[in-house]
């Protein structure tokens, strides 16, 4: 007949893999087509099972070279984890793979470059489409070195974990539906610097600065 000790041990061994089975959830600004800061270490953060080990492999391809970086971290008692990745030069086409147990999350088409936040009221929010322009008018909008992220409108009494949108590679259609000021700013910077440019748009007409 099983003793109390053997039952406890059985429950322990059954529960140990559970942390590793929880899917990897990344903070909302991390995703496919994202721009990560170049030339400095950067943080990948999110949630997984409490105490679970999270390993990463970064295939970095800026400047036409392919280099692999491998390391890992352990989530805290709430499942929160942060991994500091090494600085990378500006460029396109990298890939980041995160694994925890049998869970995997892959971020594809990652660029390293410069990040900007575009905030304000209606002047910043106004899109090229609202100005009467169409995709055919978006010169230079097909440059894969320009990436766009829109924070969707939302109200809350406590901080939200989601942004309501994801990163997009610039295209005539995406640029036309994005902030006209922010897109043309990003395009100009891209042309002058040659570095990938990511713009995070957080704007809402008629709202105070605290809302952005």
mmCIF file of N, CA, C and O in Angstrom, residues 72-175:
data_model
loop_
_atom_site.group_PDB
_atom_site.id
_atom_site.type_symbol
_atom_site.label_atom_id
_atom_site.label_comp_id
_atom_site.label_asym_id
_atom_site.label_seq_id
_atom_site.Cartn_x
_atom_site.Cartn_y
_atom_site.Cartn_z
ATOM 1 N N UNK A 72 21.097 30.645 -21.818
ATOM 2 C CA UNK A 72 19.818 30.323 -21.209
ATOM 3 C C UNK A 72 19.617 31.127 -19.933
ATOM 4 O O UNK A 72 20.527 31.802 -19.450
ATOM 5 N N UNK A 73 18.395 31.065 -19.396
ATOM 6 C CA UNK A 73 18.036 31.733 -18.153
ATOM 7 C C UNK A 73 16.961 30.901 -17.479
ATOM 8 O O UNK A 73 16.392 29.982 -18.082
ATOM 9 N N UNK A 74 16.673 31.213 -16.218
ATOM 10 C CA UNK A 74 15.652 30.502 -15.450
ATOM 11 C C UNK A 74 14.581 31.499 -15.026
ATOM 12 O O UNK A 74 14.889 32.582 -14.515
ATOM 13 N N UNK A 75 13.302 31.144 -15.251
ATOM 14 C CA UNK A 75 12.195 32.007 -14.859
ATOM 15 C C UNK A 75 12.071 32.069 -13.347
ATOM 16 O O UNK A 75 12.418 31.115 -12.634
ATOM 17 N N UNK A 76 11.551 33.186 -12.832
ATOM 18 C CA UNK A 76 11.373 33.316 -11.387
ATOM 19 C C UNK A 76 10.119 32.586 -10.929
ATOM 20 O O UNK A 76 9.470 31.870 -11.714
ATOM 21 N N UNK A 77 9.733 32.794 -9.668
ATOM 22 C CA UNK A 77 8.611 32.046 -9.110
ATOM 23 C C UNK A 77 7.268 32.433 -9.719
ATOM 24 O O UNK A 77 6.280 31.711 -9.586
ATOM 25 N N UNK A 78 7.214 33.568 -10.429
ATOM 26 C CA UNK A 78 5.987 33.960 -11.106
ATOM 27 C C UNK A 78 5.986 33.562 -12.584
ATOM 28 O O UNK A 78 5.007 33.796 -13.291
ATOM 29 N N UNK A 79 7.093 32.989 -13.050
ATOM 30 C CA UNK A 79 7.219 32.614 -14.450
ATOM 31 C C UNK A 79 7.839 33.681 -15.325
ATOM 32 O O UNK A 79 8.005 33.496 -16.526
ATOM 33 N N UNK A 80 8.206 34.800 -14.727
ATOM 34 C CA UNK A 80 8.804 35.893 -15.484
ATOM 35 C C UNK A 80 10.269 35.593 -15.786
ATOM 36 O O UNK A 80 11.010 35.135 -14.913
ATOM 37 N N UNK A 81 10.694 35.841 -17.030
ATOM 38 C CA UNK A 81 12.103 35.649 -17.377
ATOM 39 C C UNK A 81 12.604 36.821 -18.200
ATOM 40 O O UNK A 81 11.843 37.490 -18.899
ATOM 41 N N UNK A 82 13.888 37.086 -18.105
ATOM 42 C CA UNK A 82 14.574 38.082 -18.915
ATOM 43 C C UNK A 82 15.917 37.513 -19.345
ATOM 44 O O UNK A 82 16.635 36.944 -18.540
ATOM 45 N N UNK A 83 16.222 37.660 -20.624
ATOM 46 C CA UNK A 83 17.487 37.190 -21.166
ATOM 47 C C UNK A 83 18.169 38.372 -21.840
ATOM 48 O O UNK A 83 17.572 39.044 -22.687
ATOM 49 N N UNK A 84 19.408 38.628 -21.461
ATOM 50 C CA UNK A 84 20.163 39.692 -22.120
ATOM 51 C C UNK A 84 20.942 39.098 -23.281
ATOM 52 O O UNK A 84 21.768 38.203 -23.097
ATOM 53 N N UNK A 85 20.661 39.605 -24.479
ATOM 54 C CA UNK A 85 21.335 39.129 -25.681
ATOM 55 C C UNK A 85 22.484 40.064 -26.038
ATOM 56 O O UNK A 85 22.416 41.262 -25.776
ATOM 57 N N UNK A 86 23.526 39.536 -26.645
ATOM 58 C CA UNK A 86 24.700 40.362 -26.954
ATOM 59 C C UNK A 86 24.418 41.381 -28.033
ATOM 60 O O UNK A 86 23.528 41.212 -28.874
ATOM 61 N N UNK A 87 25.180 42.475 -27.998
ATOM 62 C CA UNK A 87 25.033 43.536 -28.996
ATOM 63 C C UNK A 87 25.296 43.000 -30.399
ATOM 64 O O UNK A 87 26.198 42.176 -30.598
ATOM 65 N N UNK A 88 24.509 43.487 -31.353
ATOM 66 C CA UNK A 88 24.647 43.077 -32.744
ATOM 67 C C UNK A 88 24.755 44.311 -33.635
ATOM 68 O O UNK A 88 24.173 45.355 -33.344
ATOM 69 N N UNK A 89 25.489 44.216 -34.737
ATOM 70 C CA UNK A 89 25.555 45.346 -35.675
ATOM 71 C C UNK A 89 24.238 45.511 -36.420
ATOM 72 O O UNK A 89 23.412 44.596 -36.480
ATOM 73 N N UNK A 90 24.020 46.685 -36.974
ATOM 74 C CA UNK A 90 22.800 46.958 -37.725
ATOM 75 C C UNK A 90 22.723 46.068 -38.953
ATOM 76 O O UNK A 90 23.720 45.826 -39.633
ATOM 77 N N UNK A 91 21.526 45.559 -39.217
ATOM 78 C CA UNK A 91 21.333 44.716 -40.391
ATOM 79 C C UNK A 91 20.013 43.980 -40.337
ATOM 80 O O UNK A 91 19.263 44.067 -39.358
ATOM 81 N N UNK A 92 19.721 43.247 -41.391
ATOM 82 C CA UNK A 92 18.451 42.536 -41.557
ATOM 83 C C UNK A 92 18.652 41.029 -41.520
ATOM 84 O O UNK A 92 19.772 40.539 -41.634
ATOM 85 N N UNK A 93 17.524 40.302 -41.361
ATOM 86 C CA UNK A 93 17.506 38.876 -41.625
ATOM 87 C C UNK A 93 17.946 37.958 -40.516
ATOM 88 O O UNK A 93 18.365 36.828 -40.790
ATOM 89 N N UNK A 94 17.861 38.368 -39.242
ATOM 90 C CA UNK A 94 18.242 37.481 -38.144
ATOM 91 C C UNK A 94 17.035 36.691 -37.651
ATOM 92 O O UNK A 94 15.885 36.983 -37.988
ATOM 93 N N UNK A 95 17.312 35.668 -36.835
ATOM 94 C CA UNK A 95 16.260 34.802 -36.306
ATOM 95 C C UNK A 95 16.595 34.404 -34.875
ATOM 96 O O UNK A 95 17.728 34.062 -34.564
ATOM 97 N N UNK A 96 15.587 34.462 -34.005
ATOM 98 C CA UNK A 96 15.761 34.122 -32.594
ATOM 99 C C UNK A 96 14.829 32.973 -32.242
ATOM 100 O O UNK A 96 13.623 33.048 -32.488
ATOM 101 N N UNK A 97 15.397 31.896 -31.669
ATOM 102 C CA UNK A 97 14.610 30.747 -31.237
ATOM 103 C C UNK A 97 14.703 30.609 -29.725
ATOM 104 O O UNK A 97 15.797 30.583 -29.164
ATOM 105 N N UNK A 98 13.554 30.528 -29.058
ATOM 106 C CA UNK A 98 13.475 30.317 -27.617
ATOM 107 C C UNK A 98 12.847 28.954 -27.364
ATOM 108 O O UNK A 98 11.851 28.585 -28.003
ATOM 109 N N UNK A 99 13.406 28.190 -26.438
ATOM 110 C CA UNK A 99 12.856 26.891 -26.097
ATOM 111 C C UNK A 99 12.766 26.754 -24.585
ATOM 112 O O UNK A 99 13.605 27.260 -23.835
ATOM 113 N N UNK A 100 11.721 26.061 -24.136
ATOM 114 C CA UNK A 100 11.548 25.725 -22.729
ATOM 115 C C UNK A 100 10.861 24.379 -22.675
ATOM 116 O O UNK A 100 9.684 24.260 -23.024
ATOM 117 N N UNK A 101 11.607 23.325 -22.270
ATOM 118 C CA UNK A 101 11.061 21.979 -22.369
ATOM 119 C C UNK A 101 10.766 21.665 -23.826
ATOM 120 O O UNK A 101 11.628 21.822 -24.690
ATOM 121 N N UNK A 102 9.525 21.252 -24.106
ATOM 122 C CA UNK A 102 9.177 20.965 -25.500
ATOM 123 C C UNK A 102 8.461 22.141 -26.160
ATOM 124 O O UNK A 102 7.926 22.016 -27.255
ATOM 125 N N UNK A 103 8.453 23.297 -25.500
ATOM 126 C CA UNK A 103 7.853 24.490 -26.076
ATOM 127 C C UNK A 103 8.896 25.276 -26.867
ATOM 128 O O UNK A 103 10.055 25.359 -26.471
ATOM 129 N N UNK A 104 8.471 25.852 -27.975
ATOM 130 C CA UNK A 104 9.389 26.612 -28.822
ATOM 131 C C UNK A 104 8.692 27.859 -29.341
ATOM 132 O O UNK A 104 7.506 27.838 -29.653
ATOM 133 N N UNK A 105 9.452 28.923 -29.408
ATOM 134 C CA UNK A 105 8.957 30.181 -29.998
ATOM 135 C C UNK A 105 10.056 30.721 -30.895
ATOM 136 O O UNK A 105 11.201 30.875 -30.451
ATOM 137 N N UNK A 106 9.712 31.013 -32.142
ATOM 138 C CA UNK A 106 10.695 31.495 -33.113
ATOM 139 C C UNK A 106 10.285 32.891 -33.582
ATOM 140 O O UNK A 106 9.144 33.113 -33.989
ATOM 141 N N UNK A 107 11.221 33.833 -33.491
ATOM 142 C CA UNK A 107 11.027 35.176 -34.037
ATOM 143 C C UNK A 107 11.808 35.265 -35.345
ATOM 144 O O UNK A 107 13.033 35.173 -35.349
ATOM 145 N N UNK A 108 11.103 35.448 -36.433
ATOM 146 C CA UNK A 108 11.716 35.448 -37.763
ATOM 147 C C UNK A 108 11.836 36.869 -38.309
ATOM 148 O O UNK A 108 11.102 37.766 -37.926
ATOM 149 N N UNK A 109 12.788 37.016 -39.220
ATOM 150 C CA UNK A 109 12.969 38.287 -39.923
ATOM 151 C C UNK A 109 13.215 39.427 -38.932
ATOM 152 O O UNK A 109 12.619 40.500 -39.030
ATOM 153 N N UNK A 110 14.094 39.203 -37.973
ATOM 154 C CA UNK A 110 14.431 40.229 -36.980
ATOM 155 C C UNK A 110 15.496 41.159 -37.562
ATOM 156 O O UNK A 110 16.478 40.704 -38.147
ATOM 157 N N UNK A 111 15.292 42.445 -37.396
ATOM 158 C CA UNK A 111 16.260 43.443 -37.835
ATOM 159 C C UNK A 111 16.912 44.089 -36.624
ATOM 160 O O UNK A 111 16.300 44.201 -35.563
ATOM 161 N N UNK A 112 18.161 44.502 -36.783
ATOM 162 C CA UNK A 112 18.849 45.284 -35.757
ATOM 163 C C UNK A 112 19.066 46.682 -36.316
ATOM 164 O O UNK A 112 19.594 46.844 -37.420
ATOM 165 N N UNK A 113 18.630 47.683 -35.561
ATOM 166 C CA UNK A 113 18.736 49.049 -36.053
ATOM 167 C C UNK A 113 18.380 50.055 -34.989
ATOM 168 O O UNK A 113 18.713 49.887 -33.819
ATOM 169 N N UNK A 114 17.663 51.107 -35.389
ATOM 170 C CA UNK A 114 17.301 52.207 -34.497
ATOM 171 C C UNK A 114 15.797 52.217 -34.282
ATOM 172 O O UNK A 114 15.017 52.074 -35.240
ATOM 173 N N UNK A 115 15.393 52.412 -33.026
ATOM 174 C CA UNK A 115 13.978 52.421 -32.653
ATOM 175 C C UNK A 115 13.548 53.832 -32.276
ATOM 176 O O UNK A 115 14.263 54.543 -31.558
ATOM 177 N N UNK A 116 12.343 54.195 -32.712
ATOM 178 C CA UNK A 116 11.779 55.495 -32.401
ATOM 179 C C UNK A 116 10.322 55.306 -31.967
ATOM 180 O O UNK A 116 9.616 54.427 -32.457
ATOM 181 N N UNK A 117 9.868 56.155 -31.035
ATOM 182 C CA UNK A 117 8.467 56.180 -30.621
ATOM 183 C C UNK A 117 7.831 57.446 -31.185
ATOM 184 O O UNK A 117 8.350 58.553 -30.984
ATOM 185 N N UNK A 118 6.723 57.288 -31.881
ATOM 186 C CA UNK A 118 5.985 58.421 -32.460
ATOM 187 C C UNK A 118 4.690 58.592 -31.667
ATOM 188 O O UNK A 118 3.779 57.770 -31.772
ATOM 189 N N UNK A 119 4.624 59.622 -30.851
ATOM 190 C CA UNK A 119 3.462 59.849 -30.002
ATOM 191 C C UNK A 119 2.894 61.234 -30.226
ATOM 192 O O UNK A 119 3.583 62.141 -30.705
ATOM 193 N N UNK A 120 1.638 61.401 -29.859
ATOM 194 C CA UNK A 120 1.015 62.703 -29.989
ATOM 195 C C UNK A 120 -0.485 62.583 -30.147
ATOM 196 O O UNK A 120 -1.083 61.545 -29.855
ATOM 197 N N UNK A 121 -1.067 63.661 -30.643
ATOM 198 C CA UNK A 121 -2.505 63.702 -30.847
ATOM 199 C C UNK A 121 -2.821 63.466 -32.323
ATOM 200 O O UNK A 121 -2.150 62.678 -32.979
ATOM 201 N N UNK A 122 -3.822 64.128 -32.834
ATOM 202 C CA UNK A 122 -4.298 63.816 -34.184
ATOM 203 C C UNK A 122 -3.274 64.118 -35.267
ATOM 204 O O UNK A 122 -3.241 63.428 -36.292
ATOM 205 N N UNK A 123 -2.412 65.115 -35.070
ATOM 206 C CA UNK A 123 -1.418 65.410 -36.107
ATOM 207 C C UNK A 123 -0.457 64.254 -36.312
ATOM 208 O O UNK A 123 0.032 64.033 -37.426
ATOM 209 N N UNK A 124 -0.158 63.533 -35.244
ATOM 210 C CA UNK A 124 0.712 62.366 -35.369
ATOM 211 C C UNK A 124 -0.070 61.147 -35.824
ATOM 212 O O UNK A 124 0.448 60.290 -36.541
ATOM 213 N N UNK A 125 -1.305 61.036 -35.420
ATOM 214 C CA UNK A 125 -2.115 59.852 -35.732
ATOM 215 C C UNK A 125 -2.582 59.830 -37.184
ATOM 216 O O UNK A 125 -2.800 58.765 -37.754
ATOM 217 N N UNK A 126 -2.729 60.995 -37.807
ATOM 218 C CA UNK A 126 -3.311 61.118 -39.146
ATOM 219 C C UNK A 126 -2.543 60.279 -40.162
ATOM 220 O O UNK A 126 -1.334 60.352 -40.263
ATOM 221 N N UNK A 127 -3.259 59.455 -40.920
ATOM 222 C CA UNK A 127 -2.624 58.564 -41.890
ATOM 223 C C UNK A 127 -2.545 59.204 -43.269
ATOM 224 O O UNK A 127 -3.262 60.171 -43.581
ATOM 225 N N UNK A 128 -1.709 58.626 -44.104
ATOM 226 C CA UNK A 128 -1.622 59.102 -45.484
ATOM 227 C C UNK A 128 -2.934 58.893 -46.217
ATOM 228 O O UNK A 128 -3.332 59.705 -47.061
ATOM 229 N N UNK A 129 -3.635 57.800 -45.893
ATOM 230 C CA UNK A 129 -4.931 57.548 -46.524
ATOM 231 C C UNK A 129 -5.923 58.641 -46.172
ATOM 232 O O UNK A 129 -6.732 59.068 -47.021
ATOM 233 N N UNK A 130 -5.874 59.131 -44.937
ATOM 234 C CA UNK A 130 -6.769 60.209 -44.531
ATOM 235 C C UNK A 130 -6.427 61.532 -45.213
ATOM 236 O O UNK A 130 -7.249 62.439 -45.266
ATOM 237 N N UNK A 131 -5.214 61.631 -45.730
ATOM 238 C CA UNK A 131 -4.804 62.818 -46.480
ATOM 239 C C UNK A 131 -5.148 62.703 -47.967
ATOM 240 O O UNK A 131 -4.784 63.575 -48.760
ATOM 241 N N UNK A 132 -5.812 61.601 -48.337
ATOM 242 C CA UNK A 132 -6.222 61.425 -49.720
ATOM 243 C C UNK A 132 -5.205 60.716 -50.592
ATOM 244 O O UNK A 132 -5.361 60.678 -51.818
ATOM 245 N N UNK A 133 -4.157 60.165 -49.981
ATOM 246 C CA UNK A 133 -3.134 59.450 -50.746
ATOM 247 C C UNK A 133 -3.459 57.960 -50.779
ATOM 248 O O UNK A 133 -4.153 57.429 -49.911
ATOM 249 N N UNK A 134 -2.921 57.265 -51.775
ATOM 250 C CA UNK A 134 -3.110 55.833 -51.903
ATOM 251 C C UNK A 134 -1.782 55.108 -51.898
ATOM 252 O O UNK A 134 -0.717 55.735 -51.909
ATOM 253 N N UNK A 135 -1.804 53.774 -51.893
ATOM 254 C CA UNK A 135 -0.555 53.007 -51.905
ATOM 255 C C UNK A 135 0.375 53.392 -53.044
ATOM 256 O O UNK A 135 1.598 53.362 -52.897
ATOM 257 N N UNK A 136 -0.192 53.768 -54.182
ATOM 258 C CA UNK A 136 0.637 54.138 -55.339
ATOM 259 C C UNK A 136 1.424 55.418 -55.095
ATOM 260 O O UNK A 136 2.390 55.712 -55.828
ATOM 261 N N UNK A 137 1.046 56.179 -54.079
ATOM 262 C CA UNK A 137 1.737 57.435 -53.766
ATOM 263 C C UNK A 137 2.847 57.268 -52.734
ATOM 264 O O UNK A 137 3.574 58.229 -52.460
ATOM 265 N N UNK A 138 2.986 56.086 -52.168
ATOM 266 C CA UNK A 138 3.941 55.858 -51.084
ATOM 267 C C UNK A 138 5.312 55.504 -51.635
ATOM 268 O O UNK A 138 5.726 54.336 -51.695
ATOM 269 N N UNK A 139 6.042 56.504 -52.087
ATOM 270 C CA UNK A 139 7.366 56.277 -52.660
ATOM 271 C C UNK A 139 8.322 55.751 -51.597
ATOM 272 O O UNK A 139 8.380 56.255 -50.474
ATOM 273 N N UNK A 140 9.061 54.707 -51.933
ATOM 274 C CA UNK A 140 10.026 54.133 -51.004
ATOM 275 C C UNK A 140 9.417 53.284 -49.921
ATOM 276 O O UNK A 140 10.120 52.855 -49.004
ATOM 277 N N UNK A 141 8.110 53.004 -50.015
ATOM 278 C CA UNK A 141 7.437 52.267 -48.942
ATOM 279 C C UNK A 141 7.742 50.775 -48.964
ATOM 280 O O UNK A 141 7.435 50.076 -48.005
ATOM 281 N N UNK A 142 8.354 50.280 -50.037
ATOM 282 C CA UNK A 142 8.665 48.857 -50.104
ATOM 283 C C UNK A 142 10.010 48.494 -49.513
ATOM 284 O O UNK A 142 10.465 47.356 -49.671
ATOM 285 N N UNK A 143 10.642 49.396 -48.810
ATOM 286 C CA UNK A 143 11.955 49.146 -48.208
ATOM 287 C C UNK A 143 11.796 48.260 -46.975
ATOM 288 O O UNK A 143 11.182 48.665 -45.978
ATOM 289 N N UNK A 144 12.365 47.057 -47.013
ATOM 290 C CA UNK A 144 12.252 46.123 -45.889
ATOM 291 C C UNK A 144 13.005 46.597 -44.657
ATOM 292 O O UNK A 144 12.848 46.027 -43.577
ATOM 293 N N UNK A 145 13.810 47.643 -44.792
ATOM 294 C CA UNK A 145 14.540 48.174 -43.656
ATOM 295 C C UNK A 145 13.736 49.139 -42.810
ATOM 296 O O UNK A 145 14.231 49.640 -41.797
ATOM 297 N N UNK A 146 12.481 49.395 -43.190
ATOM 298 C CA UNK A 146 11.570 50.206 -42.381
ATOM 299 C C UNK A 146 10.502 49.281 -41.809
ATOM 300 O O UNK A 146 9.831 48.566 -42.557
ATOM 301 N N UNK A 147 10.342 49.304 -40.488
ATOM 302 C CA UNK A 147 9.376 48.444 -39.809
ATOM 303 C C UNK A 147 8.424 49.302 -38.979
ATOM 304 O O UNK A 147 8.842 50.289 -38.353
ATOM 305 N N UNK A 148 7.157 48.919 -38.939
ATOM 306 C CA UNK A 148 6.106 49.731 -38.330
ATOM 307 C C UNK A 148 5.338 48.925 -37.283
ATOM 308 O O UNK A 148 4.989 47.767 -37.519
ATOM 309 N N UNK A 149 5.069 49.547 -36.141
ATOM 310 C CA UNK A 149 4.288 48.917 -35.071
ATOM 311 C C UNK A 149 3.308 49.940 -34.518
ATOM 312 O O UNK A 149 3.706 51.010 -34.061
ATOM 313 N N UNK A 150 2.030 49.604 -34.565
ATOM 314 C CA UNK A 150 0.991 50.499 -34.060
ATOM 315 C C UNK A 150 0.453 49.987 -32.718
ATOM 316 O O UNK A 150 0.068 48.815 -32.606
ATOM 317 N N UNK A 151 0.413 50.865 -31.717
ATOM 318 C CA UNK A 151 -0.232 50.558 -30.440
ATOM 319 C C UNK A 151 -1.705 50.937 -30.588
ATOM 320 O O UNK A 151 -2.031 52.106 -30.814
ATOM 321 N N UNK A 152 -2.583 49.949 -30.499
ATOM 322 C CA UNK A 152 -3.998 50.214 -30.721
ATOM 323 C C UNK A 152 -4.599 50.997 -29.556
ATOM 324 O O UNK A 152 -4.147 50.908 -28.418
ATOM 325 N N UNK A 153 -5.641 51.746 -29.850
ATOM 326 C CA UNK A 153 -6.325 52.521 -28.821
ATOM 327 C C UNK A 153 -6.937 51.610 -27.764
ATOM 328 O O UNK A 153 -7.617 50.633 -28.091
ATOM 329 N N UNK A 154 -6.720 51.940 -26.504
ATOM 330 C CA UNK A 154 -7.315 51.177 -25.403
ATOM 331 C C UNK A 154 -7.261 52.036 -24.151
ATOM 332 O O UNK A 154 -6.342 52.828 -23.959
ATOM 333 N N UNK A 155 -8.267 51.886 -23.301
ATOM 334 C CA UNK A 155 -8.275 52.564 -22.013
ATOM 335 C C UNK A 155 -8.288 51.515 -20.913
ATOM 336 O O UNK A 155 -8.877 50.444 -21.068
ATOM 337 N N UNK A 156 -7.624 51.824 -19.804
ATOM 338 C CA UNK A 156 -7.555 50.889 -18.688
ATOM 339 C C UNK A 156 -7.118 51.645 -17.436
ATOM 340 O O UNK A 156 -6.459 52.685 -17.527
ATOM 341 N N UNK A 157 -7.505 51.124 -16.279
ATOM 342 C CA UNK A 157 -7.098 51.742 -15.010
ATOM 343 C C UNK A 157 -5.795 51.154 -14.492
ATOM 344 O O UNK A 157 -5.223 51.669 -13.539
ATOM 345 N N UNK A 158 -5.330 50.076 -15.119
ATOM 346 C CA UNK A 158 -4.048 49.469 -14.767
ATOM 347 C C UNK A 158 -3.281 49.207 -16.060
ATOM 348 O O UNK A 158 -3.885 49.117 -17.141
ATOM 349 N N UNK A 159 -1.939 49.089 -15.995
ATOM 350 C CA UNK A 159 -1.162 48.845 -17.215
ATOM 351 C C UNK A 159 -1.612 47.578 -17.944
ATOM 352 O O UNK A 159 -1.882 46.548 -17.326
ATOM 353 N N UNK A 160 -1.693 47.656 -19.265
ATOM 354 C CA UNK A 160 -2.070 46.521 -20.094
ATOM 355 C C UNK A 160 -0.830 45.774 -20.557
ATOM 356 O O UNK A 160 0.224 46.369 -20.757
ATOM 357 N N UNK A 161 -0.977 44.477 -20.755
ATOM 358 C CA UNK A 161 0.149 43.665 -21.211
ATOM 359 C C UNK A 161 0.221 43.588 -22.724
ATOM 360 O O UNK A 161 1.264 43.247 -23.271
ATOM 361 N N UNK A 162 -0.866 43.888 -23.414
ATOM 362 C CA UNK A 162 -0.873 43.777 -24.867
ATOM 363 C C UNK A 162 -0.830 45.134 -25.543
ATOM 364 O O UNK A 162 -1.148 46.164 -24.943
ATOM 365 N N UNK A 163 -0.434 45.125 -26.814
ATOM 366 C CA UNK A 163 -0.400 46.351 -27.606
ATOM 367 C C UNK A 163 -1.518 46.391 -28.638
ATOM 368 O O UNK A 163 -1.826 47.445 -29.174
ATOM 369 N N UNK A 164 -2.092 45.238 -28.941
ATOM 370 C CA UNK A 164 -3.179 45.191 -29.916
ATOM 371 C C UNK A 164 -2.731 45.079 -31.351
ATOM 372 O O UNK A 164 -3.551 45.066 -32.261
ATOM 373 N N UNK A 165 -1.439 45.011 -31.589
ATOM 374 C CA UNK A 165 -0.942 44.905 -32.962
ATOM 375 C C UNK A 165 0.426 44.260 -32.983
ATOM 376 O O UNK A 165 0.967 43.886 -31.947
ATOM 377 N N UNK A 166 0.980 44.101 -34.174
ATOM 378 C CA UNK A 166 2.296 43.485 -34.323
ATOM 379 C C UNK A 166 3.141 44.246 -35.323
ATOM 380 O O UNK A 166 2.648 45.121 -36.045
ATOM 381 N N UNK A 167 4.420 43.903 -35.382
ATOM 382 C CA UNK A 167 5.340 44.547 -36.318
ATOM 383 C C UNK A 167 4.979 44.200 -37.756
ATOM 384 O O UNK A 167 4.579 43.069 -38.058
ATOM 385 N N UNK A 168 5.155 45.174 -38.632
ATOM 386 C CA UNK A 168 4.966 44.973 -40.069
ATOM 387 C C UNK A 168 6.181 45.481 -40.820
ATOM 388 O O UNK A 168 6.759 46.513 -40.458
ATOM 389 N N UNK A 169 6.566 44.752 -41.851
ATOM 390 C CA UNK A 169 7.520 45.317 -42.803
ATOM 391 C C UNK A 169 6.802 46.386 -43.612
ATOM 392 O O UNK A 169 5.640 46.238 -43.982
ATOM 393 N N UNK A 170 7.487 47.462 -43.881
ATOM 394 C CA UNK A 170 6.862 48.528 -44.649
ATOM 395 C C UNK A 170 6.479 48.032 -46.042
ATOM 396 O O UNK A 170 7.208 47.276 -46.684
ATOM 397 N N UNK A 171 5.320 48.453 -46.468
ATOM 398 C CA UNK A 171 4.823 48.193 -47.821
ATOM 399 C C UNK A 171 3.953 49.386 -48.196
ATOM 400 O O UNK A 171 3.561 50.174 -47.330
ATOM 401 N N UNK A 172 3.634 49.566 -49.464
ATOM 402 C CA UNK A 172 2.761 50.689 -49.822
ATOM 403 C C UNK A 172 1.437 50.678 -49.060
ATOM 404 O O UNK A 172 0.957 51.725 -48.625
ATOM 405 N N UNK A 173 0.869 49.492 -48.858
ATOM 406 C CA UNK A 173 -0.411 49.404 -48.152
ATOM 407 C C UNK A 173 -0.247 49.718 -46.666
ATOM 408 O O UNK A 173 -1.044 50.463 -46.077
ATOM 409 N N UNK A 174 0.796 49.138 -46.042
ATOM 410 C CA UNK A 174 1.024 49.376 -44.614
ATOM 411 C C UNK A 174 1.370 50.833 -44.350
ATOM 412 O O UNK A 174 0.885 51.439 -43.386
ATOM 413 N N UNK A 175 2.194 51.430 -45.204
ATOM 414 C CA UNK A 175 2.594 52.823 -45.017
ATOM 415 C C UNK A 175 1.412 53.764 -45.180
ATOM 416 O O UNK A 175 1.293 54.763 -44.454
#
